[in-house]
């Protein structure tokens, strides 16, 4: 039996829990995505195919069977118990943080300085992980000025992470200027919640 991919990044959408070839049956279980988005996998055997589209849907093909795989619903707790070693190999869930800045500069607010300590701890706890730092601004100033300021904010946080021991090659910093406002405003509005950097630790 083999599985055929539907859509993009199916590996992130499901895990094929396959028994050895000498066992009486081969099974595939569709696991839910972390973010809750729908996913699907097509399971094929000599006698036909079935589509699994619900979390924990299970397809079973008995050895030597001539028909399509049989589909039922697996118990989530039992799936975890039966495949604990596979679940333990999965990377930890990505963490997202927002850091805020004083107006017009790259100075973190006092509250965000404390949040930065959490970011560093989370980053260093993930061996082999990577980080995406994205800078943003409010709508004061020109778009060109805000592009530059957002890049500087992202680079400032990147350098903080590197200085605390996170590998430079695994930290990406980009600036988005005023393009992705957390709080929609008109032009030339001083909005503290838009003066931010988002950090994804994954």
Coordinates of C-alpha atoms in Angstrom, one line a residue:
X1 CA 0.0 0.0 0.0
X2 CA 1.2 3.6 -0.6
X3 CA -0.1 7.0 0.2
X4 CA -0.5 9.8 -2.4
X5 CA -0.1 13.4 -1.3
X6 CA -3.0 15.9 -1.5
X7 CA -2.1 19.6 -1.5
X8 CA 1.1 21.2 -0.2
X9 CA 3.2 20.2 2.8
X10 CA 1.2 17.0 3.6
X11 CA 3.9 15.9 5.9
X12 CA 2.9 18.7 8.3
X13 CA -0.7 17.7 7.9
X14 CA -0.5 14.0 8.7
X15 CA 1.8 11.2 9.9
X16 CA 1.6 7.8 8.3
X17 CA 1.6 5.2 11.0
X18 CA 2.6 2.1 9.0
X19 CA 2.9 -1.4 10.3
X20 CA 5.7 -3.7 9.1
X21 CA 5.1 -5.7 6.0
X22 CA 5.0 -9.0 7.9
X23 CA 2.0 -7.9 10.0
X24 CA -1.6 -8.9 9.2
X25 CA -2.6 -5.3 8.2
X26 CA -1.2 -1.9 7.3
X27 CA -2.8 1.2 8.8
X28 CA -2.6 4.9 8.1
X29 CA -3.9 7.5 10.5
X30 CA -4.5 11.1 9.6
X31 CA -3.4 13.4 12.4
X32 CA -4.7 16.9 12.9
X33 CA -2.7 20.0 12.0
X34 CA -1.5 22.1 14.9
X35 CA -3.3 25.2 13.6
X36 CA -6.6 23.3 13.0
X37 CA -6.5 23.7 9.2
X38 CA -8.2 20.9 7.2
X39 CA -5.9 18.3 5.6
X40 CA -6.4 15.0 3.7
X41 CA -4.5 12.0 2.4
X42 CA -5.3 9.4 -0.2
X43 CA -4.5 5.8 0.8
X44 CA -4.1 3.4 -2.1
X45 CA -3.9 -0.4 -2.1
X46 CA -4.1 -3.0 -4.9
X47 CA -7.9 -3.1 -4.7
X48 CA -8.6 0.7 -4.6
X49 CA -8.2 3.8 -2.7
X50 CA -9.8 5.8 0.2
X51 CA -9.5 9.5 1.1
X52 CA -9.0 10.3 4.8
X53 CA -10.2 13.9 5.5
X54 CA -11.1 13.9 9.2
X55 CA -8.6 14.0 12.1
X56 CA -7.8 10.5 13.3
X57 CA -9.5 8.8 10.3
X58 CA -7.9 5.5 9.8
X59 CA -7.5 3.3 6.8
X60 CA -6.6 -0.4 7.2
X61 CA -5.6 -2.8 4.4
X62 CA -5.3 -6.4 5.4
X63 CA -2.4 -8.4 4.0
X64 CA -3.5 -10.0 0.7
X65 CA -6.9 -8.2 0.6
X66 CA -8.2 -7.4 -2.8
X67 CA -10.6 -4.6 -1.9
X68 CA -10.0 -0.9 -1.0
X69 CA -8.7 -0.1 2.4
X70 CA -11.3 -0.1 5.2
X71 CA -11.9 3.3 6.8
X72 CA -12.9 3.9 10.4
X73 CA -12.3 6.5 13.2
X74 CA -9.3 5.9 15.5
X75 CA -9.3 6.8 19.2
X76 CA -6.9 9.8 19.6
X77 CA -5.6 8.6 23.0
X78 CA -5.0 5.1 21.7
X79 CA -3.1 6.4 18.7
X80 CA -0.8 8.4 20.9
X81 CA -0.2 5.4 23.2
X82 CA 0.5 3.0 20.3
X83 CA 2.9 5.5 18.7
X84 CA 4.4 7.4 21.6
X85 CA 8.0 7.2 20.2
X86 CA 6.8 9.0 17.0
X87 CA 5.1 11.7 18.9
X88 CA 8.1 12.3 21.0
X89 CA 10.2 12.9 17.9
X90 CA 7.9 15.7 16.7
X91 CA 9.3 19.2 17.1
X92 CA 7.8 21.5 19.7
X93 CA 5.0 23.8 18.6
X94 CA 6.1 27.2 17.2
X95 CA 5.8 30.1 19.7
X96 CA 4.9 33.6 18.7
X97 CA 5.7 36.8 20.5
X98 CA 5.1 40.5 20.0
X99 CA 7.6 43.2 21.2
X100 CA 6.7 46.9 21.2
X101 CA 8.8 50.0 20.8
X102 CA 8.8 53.6 21.7
X103 CA 7.7 56.0 18.9
X104 CA 10.2 56.6 16.1
X105 CA 13.1 54.4 17.4
X106 CA 14.3 50.9 18.1
X107 CA 14.0 51.1 21.9
X108 CA 11.8 48.4 23.5
X109 CA 9.1 49.4 26.0
X110 CA 9.7 48.3 29.6
X111 CA 7.1 45.5 29.3
X112 CA 8.6 44.2 26.1
X113 CA 12.1 44.1 27.6
X114 CA 10.6 41.5 30.0
X115 CA 8.9 39.7 27.2
X116 CA 12.3 39.5 25.4
X117 CA 13.6 37.4 28.3
X118 CA 10.9 34.8 27.4
X119 CA 11.8 35.0 23.7
X120 CA 15.5 34.2 24.5
X121 CA 14.6 31.4 26.8
X122 CA 12.3 29.8 24.3
X123 CA 14.8 30.2 21.5
X124 CA 17.7 28.6 23.4
X125 CA 15.5 25.7 24.5
X126 CA 15.0 24.6 20.9
X127 CA 18.0 22.8 19.7
X128 CA 18.1 23.1 15.9
X129 CA 15.2 25.6 15.7
X130 CA 15.1 28.8 13.8
X131 CA 13.6 32.3 14.3
X132 CA 11.8 34.7 12.0
X133 CA 11.8 38.3 13.2
X134 CA 9.5 40.8 11.4
X135 CA 9.5 44.5 12.1
X136 CA 6.5 46.8 11.8
X137 CA 5.7 50.5 12.3
X138 CA 2.7 52.8 12.7
X139 CA 1.8 55.2 9.9
X140 CA 3.7 58.3 11.1
X141 CA 6.4 59.2 8.7
X142 CA 6.7 58.3 5.1
X143 CA 6.4 54.7 3.8
X144 CA 10.1 54.7 2.9
X145 CA 11.1 55.9 6.4
X146 CA 8.9 53.2 7.9
X147 CA 10.4 50.5 5.8
X148 CA 13.8 51.5 7.1
X149 CA 12.6 51.8 10.7
X150 CA 10.9 48.4 10.6
X151 CA 14.2 46.8 9.3
X152 CA 16.2 48.4 12.0
X153 CA 13.8 47.1 14.7
X154 CA 13.9 43.6 13.3
X155 CA 17.7 43.8 13.1
X156 CA 17.9 45.1 16.7
X157 CA 16.0 42.0 18.0
X158 CA 18.0 39.7 15.8
X159 CA 21.3 41.0 17.3
X160 CA 19.9 40.6 20.8
X161 CA 19.2 37.0 20.1
X162 CA 22.6 36.4 18.6
X163 CA 24.4 38.1 21.5
X164 CA 22.7 35.7 23.9
X165 CA 23.9 32.7 22.1
X166 CA 21.4 31.8 19.3
X167 CA 23.2 31.0 16.0
X168 CA 23.2 33.9 13.6
X169 CA 22.5 31.6 10.6
X170 CA 19.2 30.6 12.0
X171 CA 17.7 34.0 12.7
X172 CA 16.0 35.8 9.8
X173 CA 15.1 39.5 10.1
X174 CA 12.8 41.4 7.7
X175 CA 10.9 44.7 7.8
X176 CA 7.4 45.2 6.6
X177 CA 7.0 48.9 7.3
X178 CA 3.4 50.0 7.7
X179 CA 2.0 47.4 5.4
X180 CA 0.7 45.0 8.1
X181 CA -0.9 47.1 10.8
X182 CA -2.1 45.3 13.9
X183 CA -4.6 48.1 14.4
X184 CA -5.9 49.6 11.1
X185 CA -5.5 53.4 11.0
X186 CA -5.3 56.2 8.6
X187 CA -2.1 58.0 7.6
X188 CA 0.1 59.8 10.2
X189 CA -1.4 58.0 13.2
X190 CA 0.8 57.3 16.3
X191 CA -0.5 53.9 17.3
X192 CA 1.6 52.1 19.9
X193 CA 0.2 48.6 19.0
X194 CA 1.5 49.0 15.5
X195 CA 5.1 49.8 16.6
X196 CA 6.1 46.2 17.0
X197 CA 8.3 43.3 16.1
X198 CA 6.8 39.8 15.8
X199 CA 9.0 36.9 16.7
X200 CA 8.3 33.3 15.6
X201 CA 10.4 30.7 17.4
X202 CA 10.0 27.4 15.6

